[in-house]
Short mmCIF file of C-alpha atoms in Angstrom, two decimals:
data_model
loop_
_atom_site.label_atom_id
_atom_site.label_comp_id
_atom_site.label_asym_id
_atom_site.label_seq_id
_atom_site.Cartn_x
_atom_site.Cartn_y
_atom_site.Cartn_z
CA UNK A 1 7.33 -1.19 29.83
CA UNK A 2 10.82 -1.28 28.31
CA UNK A 3 13.42 1.18 29.53
CA UNK A 4 14.32 3.43 26.60
CA UNK A 5 17.32 5.69 26.17
CA UNK A 6 15.13 8.62 25.03
CA UNK A 7 11.95 10.43 26.01
CA UNK A 8 9.20 8.62 24.13
CA UNK A 9 6.57 11.00 25.53
CA UNK A 10 8.20 13.88 23.66
CA UNK A 11 7.86 11.92 20.42
CA UNK A 12 4.25 10.96 21.10
CA UNK A 13 3.33 14.55 21.93
CA UNK A 14 5.06 15.93 18.82
CA UNK A 15 7.80 17.80 20.68
CA UNK A 16 10.64 15.66 19.33
CA UNK A 17 11.36 13.81 16.09
CA UNK A 18 12.21 10.11 16.28
CA UNK A 19 15.73 9.38 15.02
CA UNK A 20 16.78 6.30 13.07
CA UNK A 21 18.64 4.92 16.07
CA UNK A 22 15.62 5.45 18.30
CA UNK A 23 13.33 3.73 15.80
CA UNK A 24 15.66 0.72 15.78
CA UNK A 25 15.68 0.75 19.57
CA UNK A 26 11.88 0.65 19.60
CA UNK A 27 11.83 -2.30 17.24
CA UNK A 28 14.39 -4.15 19.32
CA UNK A 29 13.24 -3.33 22.85
CA UNK A 30 9.62 -2.16 23.01
CA UNK A 31 6.73 -4.55 23.47
CA UNK A 32 4.00 -4.71 20.85
CA UNK A 33 1.52 -3.45 23.45
CA UNK A 34 3.62 -0.37 24.25
CA UNK A 35 4.20 0.39 20.58
CA UNK A 36 0.47 0.22 19.93
CA UNK A 37 -0.27 2.49 22.89
CA UNK A 38 2.20 5.14 21.74
CA UNK A 39 1.22 4.96 18.06
CA UNK A 40 -2.49 5.14 18.86
CA UNK A 41 -1.87 8.25 20.96
CA UNK A 42 -0.19 9.89 17.96
CA UNK A 43 -3.09 8.89 15.71
CA UNK A 44 -5.58 10.35 18.16
CA UNK A 45 -3.59 13.58 18.27
CA UNK A 46 -3.51 13.84 14.47
CA UNK A 47 -7.05 12.54 13.91
CA UNK A 48 -9.14 13.35 17.00
CA UNK A 49 -12.47 12.88 15.23
CA UNK A 50 -14.97 10.14 15.96
CA UNK A 51 -14.64 8.50 12.53
CA UNK A 52 -12.23 6.39 10.50
CA UNK A 53 -12.20 6.39 6.74
CA UNK A 54 -12.19 4.19 3.65
CA UNK A 55 -12.42 4.73 -0.10
CA UNK A 56 -14.32 2.92 -2.82
CA UNK A 57 -12.13 2.41 -5.85
CA UNK A 58 -11.15 -0.16 -8.41
CA UNK A 59 -7.62 -1.31 -9.14
CA UNK A 60 -7.41 -1.73 -12.89
CA UNK A 61 -4.21 -3.37 -14.12
CA UNK A 62 -4.34 -2.17 -17.70
CA UNK A 63 -1.57 -4.52 -18.89
CA UNK A 64 0.37 -7.41 -17.43
CA UNK A 65 3.22 -7.24 -19.93
CA UNK A 66 6.30 -6.02 -18.08
CA UNK A 67 9.98 -5.44 -18.82
CA UNK A 68 10.91 -5.90 -15.13
CA UNK A 69 11.46 -9.30 -13.55
CA UNK A 70 10.76 -8.74 -9.87
CA UNK A 71 11.31 -11.92 -7.89
CA UNK A 72 8.36 -11.15 -5.59
CA UNK A 73 5.84 -10.79 -8.45
CA UNK A 74 3.52 -13.46 -9.83
CA UNK A 75 1.59 -11.08 -12.11
CA UNK A 76 3.97 -10.12 -14.93
CA UNK A 77 3.97 -11.70 -18.38
CA UNK A 78 6.16 -11.43 -21.48
CA UNK A 79 5.07 -10.39 -24.95
CA UNK A 80 3.72 -13.48 -26.63
CA UNK A 81 2.61 -15.29 -23.50
CA UNK A 82 -0.81 -16.85 -23.98
CA UNK A 83 -2.28 -14.91 -21.05
CA UNK A 84 -0.58 -11.57 -21.74
CA UNK A 85 -3.06 -8.72 -22.19
CA UNK A 86 -3.52 -4.98 -22.66
CA UNK A 87 -6.98 -3.55 -22.02
CA UNK A 88 -8.67 -1.26 -24.55
CA UNK A 89 -10.86 1.74 -23.76
CA UNK A 90 -14.09 -0.22 -23.88
CA UNK A 91 -12.87 -2.83 -21.41
CA UNK A 92 -11.62 -0.18 -19.00
CA UNK A 93 -14.82 1.82 -19.43
CA UNK A 94 -16.93 -1.22 -18.50
CA UNK A 95 -14.92 -1.67 -15.30
CA UNK A 96 -15.33 2.00 -14.35
CA UNK A 97 -19.09 1.88 -14.97
CA UNK A 98 -19.31 -1.00 -12.53
CA UNK A 99 -17.32 1.07 -10.04
CA UNK A 100 -19.59 4.11 -10.38
CA UNK A 101 -22.67 1.92 -9.97
CA UNK A 102 -21.65 1.01 -6.39
CA UNK A 103 -20.72 4.58 -5.41
CA UNK A 104 -17.03 4.42 -6.28
CA UNK A 105 -15.16 7.67 -6.72
CA UNK A 106 -11.67 6.67 -7.80
CA UNK A 107 -9.87 4.42 -10.23
CA UNK A 108 -6.38 3.14 -9.42
CA UNK A 109 -4.55 2.21 -12.62
CA UNK A 110 -1.21 0.48 -12.59
CA UNK A 111 0.27 -2.01 -14.95
CA UNK A 112 3.28 -3.80 -16.13
CA UNK A 113 5.91 -1.70 -17.84
CA UNK A 114 4.92 -2.46 -21.41
CA UNK A 115 7.44 -1.16 -23.95
CA UNK A 116 5.00 -1.67 -26.84
CA UNK A 117 2.64 1.11 -25.71
CA UNK A 118 3.30 4.65 -27.05
CA UNK A 119 2.66 7.78 -25.02
CA UNK A 120 -0.48 8.38 -27.08
CA UNK A 121 -2.02 5.20 -25.59
CA UNK A 122 -1.84 6.73 -22.13
CA UNK A 123 -2.95 10.22 -23.16
CA UNK A 124 -5.93 8.90 -25.09
CA UNK A 125 -6.84 6.59 -22.21
CA UNK A 126 -6.74 9.44 -19.68
CA UNK A 127 -8.81 11.71 -21.93
CA UNK A 128 -11.33 8.93 -22.51
CA UNK A 129 -11.79 8.31 -18.78
CA UNK A 130 -12.02 12.01 -17.91
CA UNK A 131 -14.52 12.80 -20.65
CA UNK A 132 -16.67 9.71 -20.05
CA UNK A 133 -16.51 9.73 -16.24
CA UNK A 134 -15.76 13.34 -15.25
CA UNK A 135 -16.40 12.76 -11.53
CA UNK A 136 -14.00 9.81 -11.23
CA UNK A 137 -10.59 10.60 -9.74
CA UNK A 138 -7.68 9.08 -11.70
CA UNK A 139 -4.94 7.78 -9.39
CA UNK A 140 -2.53 6.14 -11.79
CA UNK A 141 0.96 5.07 -12.86
CA UNK A 142 3.59 4.34 -10.23
CA UNK A 143 7.16 5.75 -10.20
CA UNK A 144 8.73 2.66 -11.83
CA UNK A 145 6.30 3.06 -14.70
CA UNK A 146 7.30 6.71 -15.13
CA UNK A 147 11.00 5.83 -15.12
CA UNK A 148 10.36 3.32 -17.89
CA UNK A 149 8.20 5.89 -19.71
CA UNK A 150 11.28 8.14 -19.78
CA UNK A 151 13.18 5.38 -21.56
CA UNK A 152 10.31 4.35 -23.85
CA UNK A 153 9.35 7.90 -24.91
CA UNK A 154 12.75 9.64 -24.72
CA UNK A 155 11.38 12.35 -22.40
CA UNK A 156 12.05 13.62 -18.89
CA UNK A 157 9.47 12.71 -16.29
CA UNK A 158 8.51 16.36 -15.84
CA UNK A 159 7.35 16.63 -19.45
CA UNK A 160 5.51 13.30 -19.21
CA UNK A 161 3.75 14.36 -16.01
CA UNK A 162 2.65 17.63 -17.57
CA UNK A 163 1.24 15.86 -20.61
CA UNK A 164 -0.54 13.28 -18.47
CA UNK A 165 -1.99 15.96 -16.19
CA UNK A 166 -3.30 17.85 -19.19
CA UNK A 167 -4.96 14.62 -20.34
CA UNK A 168 -6.66 14.01 -16.97
CA UNK A 169 -4.24 12.39 -14.48
CA UNK A 170 -4.99 13.56 -10.92
CA UNK A 171 -2.58 11.85 -8.51
CA UNK A 172 0.14 9.18 -8.45
CA UNK A 173 0.15 5.97 -6.38
CA UNK A 174 3.23 4.85 -4.48
CA UNK A 175 3.62 1.40 -5.98
CA UNK A 176 7.09 0.00 -6.58
CA UNK A 177 8.67 1.50 -3.48
CA UNK A 178 9.51 -1.92 -1.98
CA UNK A 179 12.76 -1.12 -0.09
CA UNK A 180 15.02 1.64 -1.42
CA UNK A 181 18.32 0.02 -0.32
CA UNK A 182 20.34 -0.84 -3.48
CA UNK A 183 21.38 -4.18 -1.96
CA UNK A 184 17.75 -5.24 -1.74
CA UNK A 185 16.52 -3.78 -5.03
CA UNK A 186 19.29 -5.51 -6.97
CA UNK A 187 18.07 -8.85 -5.65
CA UNK A 188 14.29 -8.52 -5.74
CA UNK A 189 13.52 -5.85 -8.37
CA UNK A 190 15.34 -6.91 -11.53
CA UNK A 191 14.76 -4.27 -14.19
CA UNK A 192 12.95 -1.92 -11.81
CA UNK A 193 14.06 1.64 -11.07
CA UNK A 194 16.43 2.55 -8.24
CA UNK A 195 15.21 3.99 -4.96
CA UNK A 196 16.63 7.39 -5.93
CA UNK A 197 14.70 7.34 -9.20
CA UNK A 198 11.50 6.41 -7.35
CA UNK A 199 12.00 9.39 -5.05
CA UNK A 200 12.92 11.63 -8.01
CA UNK A 201 9.62 10.92 -9.77
CA UNK A 202 7.71 11.80 -6.62
CA UNK A 203 9.82 14.92 -6.07
CA UNK A 204 8.95 16.18 -9.55
CA UNK A 205 5.28 15.31 -9.04
CA UNK A 206 5.23 17.32 -5.81
CA UNK A 207 6.98 20.25 -7.52
CA UNK A 208 4.31 20.10 -10.22
CA UNK A 209 1.54 20.27 -7.61
CA UNK A 210 0.47 16.63 -7.60
CA UNK A 211 -0.29 14.58 -4.50
CA UNK A 212 1.10 11.08 -4.15
CA UNK A 213 1.35 8.21 -1.67
CA UNK A 214 4.34 6.25 -0.34
CA UNK A 215 4.74 2.52 0.23
CA UNK A 216 7.07 -0.10 1.69
CA UNK A 217 7.27 -3.88 1.25
CA UNK A 218 8.55 -5.82 4.26
CA UNK A 219 9.18 -9.44 5.16
CA UNK A 220 11.61 -10.62 2.49
CA UNK A 221 15.41 -10.11 2.50
CA UNK A 222 15.58 -6.62 4.01
CA UNK A 223 17.13 -5.66 7.35
CA UNK A 224 15.09 -3.66 9.85
CA UNK A 225 17.56 -0.80 9.52
CA UNK A 226 16.85 -0.73 5.77
CA UNK A 227 13.17 -0.29 6.53
CA UNK A 228 14.02 2.69 8.74
CA UNK A 229 16.32 4.14 6.07
CA UNK A 230 13.48 3.72 3.56
CA UNK A 231 11.09 5.66 5.78
CA UNK A 232 13.83 8.22 6.42
CA UNK A 233 14.08 8.98 2.71
CA UNK A 234 10.31 9.41 2.50
CA UNK A 235 10.31 11.69 5.54
CA UNK A 236 13.13 13.81 4.11
CA UNK A 237 11.39 14.28 0.78
CA UNK A 238 8.12 15.08 2.53
CA UNK A 239 9.99 17.83 4.40
CA UNK A 240 11.03 19.16 0.99
CA UNK A 241 7.49 18.93 -0.41
CA UNK A 242 6.03 20.75 2.59
CA UNK A 243 8.71 23.43 2.27
CA UNK A 244 7.48 24.03 -1.28
CA UNK A 245 4.01 24.60 0.13
CA UNK A 246 5.45 27.25 2.46
CA UNK A 247 7.45 28.92 -0.35
CA UNK A 248 10.69 27.78 1.28
CA UNK A 249 11.62 25.30 -1.43
CA UNK A 250 14.71 27.08 -2.68
CA UNK A 251 16.47 26.91 0.67
CA UNK A 252 15.33 23.36 1.35
CA UNK A 253 16.29 22.21 -2.16
CA UNK A 254 19.98 22.99 -1.64
CA UNK A 255 20.01 21.24 1.71
CA UNK A 256 18.17 18.17 0.43
CA UNK A 257 20.31 17.94 -2.71
CA UNK A 258 23.37 17.68 -0.47
CA UNK A 259 21.75 14.97 1.64
CA UNK A 260 20.22 12.99 -1.22
CA UNK A 261 22.12 13.89 -4.39
CA UNK A 262 20.76 10.95 -6.36
CA UNK A 263 17.21 12.28 -6.05
CA UNK A 264 18.23 15.60 -7.64
CA UNK A 265 20.77 14.29 -10.17
CA UNK A 266 18.21 14.33 -13.00
CA UNK A 267 15.00 16.24 -13.77
CA UNK A 268 16.29 19.72 -12.81
CA UNK A 269 14.10 21.71 -10.46
CA UNK A 270 11.99 24.10 -12.52
CA UNK A 271 11.92 27.74 -11.34
CA UNK A 272 8.12 27.62 -11.31
CA UNK A 273 8.34 25.12 -8.44
CA UNK A 274 9.29 27.99 -6.15
CA UNK A 275 6.48 30.28 -7.25
CA UNK A 276 3.67 30.10 -4.65
CA UNK A 277 1.14 27.57 -5.88
CA UNK A 278 -0.59 24.49 -4.46
CA UNK A 279 2.34 22.07 -4.26
CA UNK A 280 1.86 18.37 -3.83
CA UNK A 281 3.01 16.02 -1.08
CA UNK A 282 2.60 12.50 0.23
CA UNK A 283 -0.93 12.15 1.56
CA UNK A 284 -0.46 8.65 2.99
CA UNK A 285 1.95 5.84 3.76
CA UNK A 286 1.09 2.16 3.34
CA UNK A 287 3.25 -0.87 4.08
CA UNK A 288 2.50 -4.55 3.70
CA UNK A 289 4.27 -7.90 3.99
CA UNK A 290 5.63 -9.84 1.03
CA UNK A 291 3.22 -12.54 -0.20
CA UNK A 292 5.31 -15.51 -1.26
CA UNK A 293 2.94 -17.91 -3.03
CA UNK A 294 3.53 -18.33 -6.79
CA UNK A 295 6.57 -16.00 -6.79
CA UNK A 296 10.23 -16.78 -7.57
CA UNK A 297 11.37 -15.23 -4.28
CA UNK A 298 8.77 -17.27 -2.44
CA UNK A 299 10.67 -20.44 -3.33
CA UNK A 300 13.56 -19.32 -1.13
CA UNK A 301 13.89 -20.92 2.29
CA UNK A 302 12.64 -19.08 5.33
CA UNK A 303 15.18 -18.10 7.97
CA UNK A 304 15.13 -20.66 10.78
CA UNK A 305 17.21 -19.68 13.84
CA UNK A 306 17.52 -23.34 14.83
CA UNK A 307 19.10 -24.09 11.47
CA UNK A 308 21.00 -20.90 10.69
CA UNK A 309 21.44 -19.38 14.12
CA UNK A 310 20.44 -15.87 15.26
CA UNK A 311 20.05 -13.32 12.50
CA UNK A 312 22.73 -10.68 13.14
CA UNK A 313 21.74 -7.39 11.50
CA UNK A 314 25.08 -5.76 12.32
CA UNK A 315 26.81 -7.32 9.31
CA UNK A 316 26.08 -8.08 5.67
CA UNK A 317 28.77 -10.75 5.46
CA UNK A 318 26.63 -13.84 5.95
CA UNK A 319 26.10 -15.23 2.45
CA UNK A 320 22.67 -16.50 3.46
CA UNK A 321 21.41 -12.98 3.99
CA UNK A 322 19.62 -12.06 0.80
CA UNK A 323 18.97 -15.69 -0.09
CA UNK A 324 16.78 -16.70 2.83
CA UNK A 325 13.58 -14.74 3.41
CA UNK A 326 12.34 -13.62 6.80
CA UNK A 327 8.57 -13.46 6.49
CA UNK A 328 6.58 -10.84 8.40
CA UNK A 329 3.48 -12.03 10.22
CA UNK A 330 0.85 -10.08 12.12
CA UNK A 331 3.16 -9.18 15.02
CA UNK A 332 5.85 -7.77 12.72
CA UNK A 333 3.31 -5.98 10.53
CA UNK A 334 1.73 -4.22 13.52
CA UNK A 335 5.14 -3.48 15.05
CA UNK A 336 6.29 -1.71 11.89
CA UNK A 337 2.96 0.10 11.53
CA UNK A 338 3.32 1.54 15.02
CA UNK A 339 6.93 2.57 14.40
CA UNK A 340 5.91 4.17 11.10
CA UNK A 341 3.27 6.27 12.89
CA UNK A 342 5.85 7.43 15.43
CA UNK A 343 8.54 8.05 12.80
CA UNK A 344 6.62 9.61 9.90
CA UNK A 345 5.56 12.72 11.77
CA UNK A 346 4.99 14.72 8.58
CA UNK A 347 2.72 12.26 6.76
CA UNK A 348 -0.87 12.65 7.92
CA UNK A 349 -2.44 9.31 7.00
CA UNK A 350 -1.47 5.68 7.46
CA UNK A 351 -3.53 2.96 5.81
CA UNK A 352 -4.38 -0.46 7.15
CA UNK A 353 -3.37 -3.30 4.84
CA UNK A 354 -6.28 -5.71 5.27
CA UNK A 355 -5.75 -6.88 1.67
CA UNK A 356 -2.62 -8.77 2.76
CA UNK A 357 -3.24 -9.19 6.50
CA UNK A 358 -6.93 -10.08 6.54
CA UNK A 359 -9.92 -8.19 7.96
CA UNK A 360 -9.29 -8.74 11.67
CA UNK A 361 -5.64 -7.67 11.64
CA UNK A 362 -6.71 -4.84 9.35
CA UNK A 363 -9.21 -3.79 12.00
CA UNK A 364 -6.60 -4.11 14.76
CA UNK A 365 -4.32 -1.82 12.75
CA UNK A 366 -6.67 1.05 13.66
CA UNK A 367 -5.21 0.77 17.17
CA UNK A 368 -1.58 0.61 15.99
CA UNK A 369 -1.28 3.82 13.99
CA UNK A 370 -3.63 3.50 11.02
CA UNK A 371 -6.47 5.99 10.63
CA UNK A 372 -7.79 4.60 7.35
CA UNK A 373 -9.02 1.18 6.26
CA UNK A 374 -7.94 1.67 2.67
CA UNK A 375 -10.06 0.62 -0.24
CA UNK A 376 -13.12 -1.53 -0.76
CA UNK A 377 -11.19 -2.43 -3.91
CA UNK A 378 -13.59 -3.98 -6.41
CA UNK A 379 -10.69 -5.55 -8.27
CA UNK A 380 -7.11 -6.47 -7.41
CA UNK A 381 -4.84 -8.71 -9.45
CA UNK A 382 -1.22 -8.31 -8.35
CA UNK A 383 -1.44 -9.33 -4.69
CA UNK A 384 -4.04 -12.00 -5.42
CA UNK A 385 -1.73 -13.49 -8.06
CA UNK A 386 0.72 -14.08 -5.21
CA UNK A 387 -1.81 -16.10 -3.24
CA UNK A 388 -3.67 -13.58 -1.08
CA UNK A 389 -7.43 -13.55 -1.62
CA UNK A 390 -9.06 -11.40 1.07
CA UNK A 391 -12.01 -9.37 -0.19
CA UNK A 392 -14.30 -6.93 1.61
CA UNK A 393 -17.35 -5.04 0.40
CA UNK A 394 -18.46 -1.66 1.73
CA UNK A 395 -20.82 -3.18 4.27
CA UNK A 396 -18.05 -5.32 5.75
CA UNK A 397 -15.51 -2.49 5.92
CA UNK A 398 -18.06 -0.24 7.63
CA UNK A 399 -18.84 -2.96 10.14
CA UNK A 400 -15.15 -3.47 10.95
CA UNK A 401 -14.73 0.27 11.58
CA UNK A 402 -17.89 0.54 13.67
CA UNK A 403 -17.08 -2.55 15.72
CA UNK A 404 -13.72 -0.96 16.51
CA UNK A 405 -15.52 2.04 18.02
CA UNK A 406 -15.57 4.62 15.23
CA UNK A 407 -18.10 5.94 12.75
CA UNK A 408 -17.22 4.73 9.23
CA UNK A 409 -16.80 7.52 6.68
CA UNK A 410 -16.25 7.32 2.94
CA UNK A 411 -13.44 9.60 1.73
CA UNK A 412 -11.81 10.76 -1.48
CA UNK A 413 -8.13 10.51 -2.48
CA UNK A 414 -7.33 13.71 -0.54
CA UNK A 415 -8.93 12.27 2.61
CA UNK A 416 -11.87 14.65 2.47
CA UNK A 417 -14.93 13.00 4.01
CA UNK A 418 -17.68 12.40 1.44
CA UNK A 419 -20.19 10.55 3.65
CA UNK A 420 -20.42 9.90 7.38
CA UNK A 421 -22.33 6.70 8.03
CA UNK A 422 -23.80 7.64 11.41
CA UNK A 423 -27.46 6.98 10.63
CA UNK A 424 -29.72 3.97 10.11
CA UNK A 425 -29.06 4.02 6.35
CA UNK A 426 -25.38 3.16 6.86
CA UNK A 427 -24.22 0.28 4.63
CA UNK A 428 -23.54 -1.97 7.62
CA UNK A 429 -26.81 -1.14 9.41
CA UNK A 430 -29.36 -1.63 6.62
CA UNK A 431 -30.87 -5.14 6.90
CA UNK A 432 -30.02 -7.42 4.00
CA UNK A 433 -32.89 -8.68 1.86
CA UNK A 434 -31.19 -12.05 1.58
CA UNK A 435 -28.79 -12.44 4.49
CA UNK A 436 -25.99 -14.98 4.02
CA UNK A 437 -26.84 -18.45 5.27
CA UNK A 438 -24.15 -20.57 6.86
CA UNK A 439 -24.23 -23.88 5.06
CA UNK A 440 -22.03 -26.94 5.27
CA UNK A 441 -22.14 -29.69 2.69
CA UNK A 442 -20.80 -33.10 3.44
CA UNK A 443 -18.06 -34.71 1.37
CA UNK A 444 -17.27 -38.01 3.04
CA UNK A 445 -15.71 -37.40 6.42
CA UNK A 446 -14.69 -33.84 5.54
CA UNK A 447 -16.89 -30.79 5.25
CA UNK A 448 -16.46 -27.76 3.03
CA UNK A 449 -17.94 -24.50 4.27
CA UNK A 450 -17.51 -20.76 4.67
CA UNK A 451 -14.55 -19.50 6.67
CA UNK A 452 -15.38 -19.05 10.36
CA UNK A 453 -16.70 -15.57 11.01
CA UNK A 454 -18.39 -14.92 7.67
CA UNK A 455 -19.40 -11.47 8.82
CA UNK A 456 -15.78 -10.38 9.25
CA UNK A 457 -15.50 -10.30 5.49
CA UNK A 458 -13.14 -13.23 5.05
CA UNK A 459 -14.19 -14.16 1.55
CA UNK A 460 -12.52 -17.55 1.57
CA UNK A 461 -13.57 -21.16 2.02
CA UNK A 462 -11.78 -23.49 4.39
CA UNK A 463 -11.80 -27.23 4.86
CA UNK A 464 -12.75 -28.37 8.35
CA UNK A 465 -13.04 -31.75 10.04
CA UNK A 466 -16.17 -32.15 12.16
CA UNK A 467 -16.51 -34.87 14.82
CA UNK A 468 -18.38 -37.97 13.72
CA UNK A 469 -21.25 -39.19 15.89
CA UNK A 470 -22.08 -42.82 16.55
CA UNK A 471 -24.83 -44.59 14.63
CA UNK A 472 -26.49 -43.37 11.49
CA UNK A 473 -25.67 -39.73 12.23
CA UNK A 474 -22.02 -40.55 11.75
CA UNK A 475 -22.51 -42.46 8.52
CA UNK A 476 -20.91 -40.44 5.70
CA UNK A 477 -23.66 -41.68 3.37
CA UNK A 478 -26.55 -40.67 5.68
#
């Protein structure tokens, strides 16, 4: 165990708050095993139950036309591109019917920032979904979209949020957080809102009583200290949101406005925010590594210490920094997950990112600070456009949770448990009528077949070379 300059037990037990310097020390000095042990202890303290959760939703990208030009995105299109699209009500309704048919409870809607769509498009869409599917929770429109809505519609985000809520919007996803540091956003998020504007949208949503989530993208051109600063901003604004819940928002607002003036520079705090009412807050934090395939940023070289030397985070002077990516693999993903659980002491839920890391690392995340396996996710287009193609159904997610030692439980967006799967009718325990059969078909000397460990949910095919036997058995034409 690494020798630390502070009392880690006090942090784990909730008696002390982890500082930025201490978080950096953990990243630099602590072993992955120790980080997992400490983070898991925090998770067990916050979530002592015998279950771990997941949600069934569908990610509907209602348009891929976007005014931003993020270098990490392979999804966006311009007006006039042959594959540019905007979905109509009927197309979205068909997708939601399919979601409801498998027990889904939530629709996640995000899209490109399409300047051709008027505010009425969104209001009519929300009213259509709420009237047609009254039990479906609408989790939609990320902060960058709202910042562009302000420009498109000539309104402040508070007015837009109120109109959208009246039309049926329930909560806001945390997409577009990436890394808040201006140095990073200028390089990877061309045309996307600043970190302060992202936080401002969420501040207003919390003041208006809406719950949201927070995100972070790692493994590109960011420094570790910029990740910690990113989480620090989220933690600060969660302190503010929770103060609103306790009717202490007025005092906290002045303090937070001094610390983060950019977050309060626009969208003035409305007096009603300090009248006791159910205020919103961040319900969860999710981070994931950058997926480089098919993206402009992915064409950058990866940092190689043998070529470029050690990466010195103490200075920004090296011209290569910001031009050479440092990808985050499983070790770095789990390391940051554990640090996030230790650092974000005021955010109750951390999600596993199996969509980018795969089912087994997603399962392992339950021992490194995550208490939730995220979404079954019927549909996902943005991450898959960048080359990641993991897919899990409800049966597979339940099996991953159960194999890790917990009872799988379906939840809603507020992390209320809807179903505990602790009986023989659980999705992963009911025998399949037609169980999958492992088949291999021969193509010359190579064989194409399912990925090893079909039952872990890895919905991908891999090419494998099998040994050839002597005689007719080894004849490719046999």
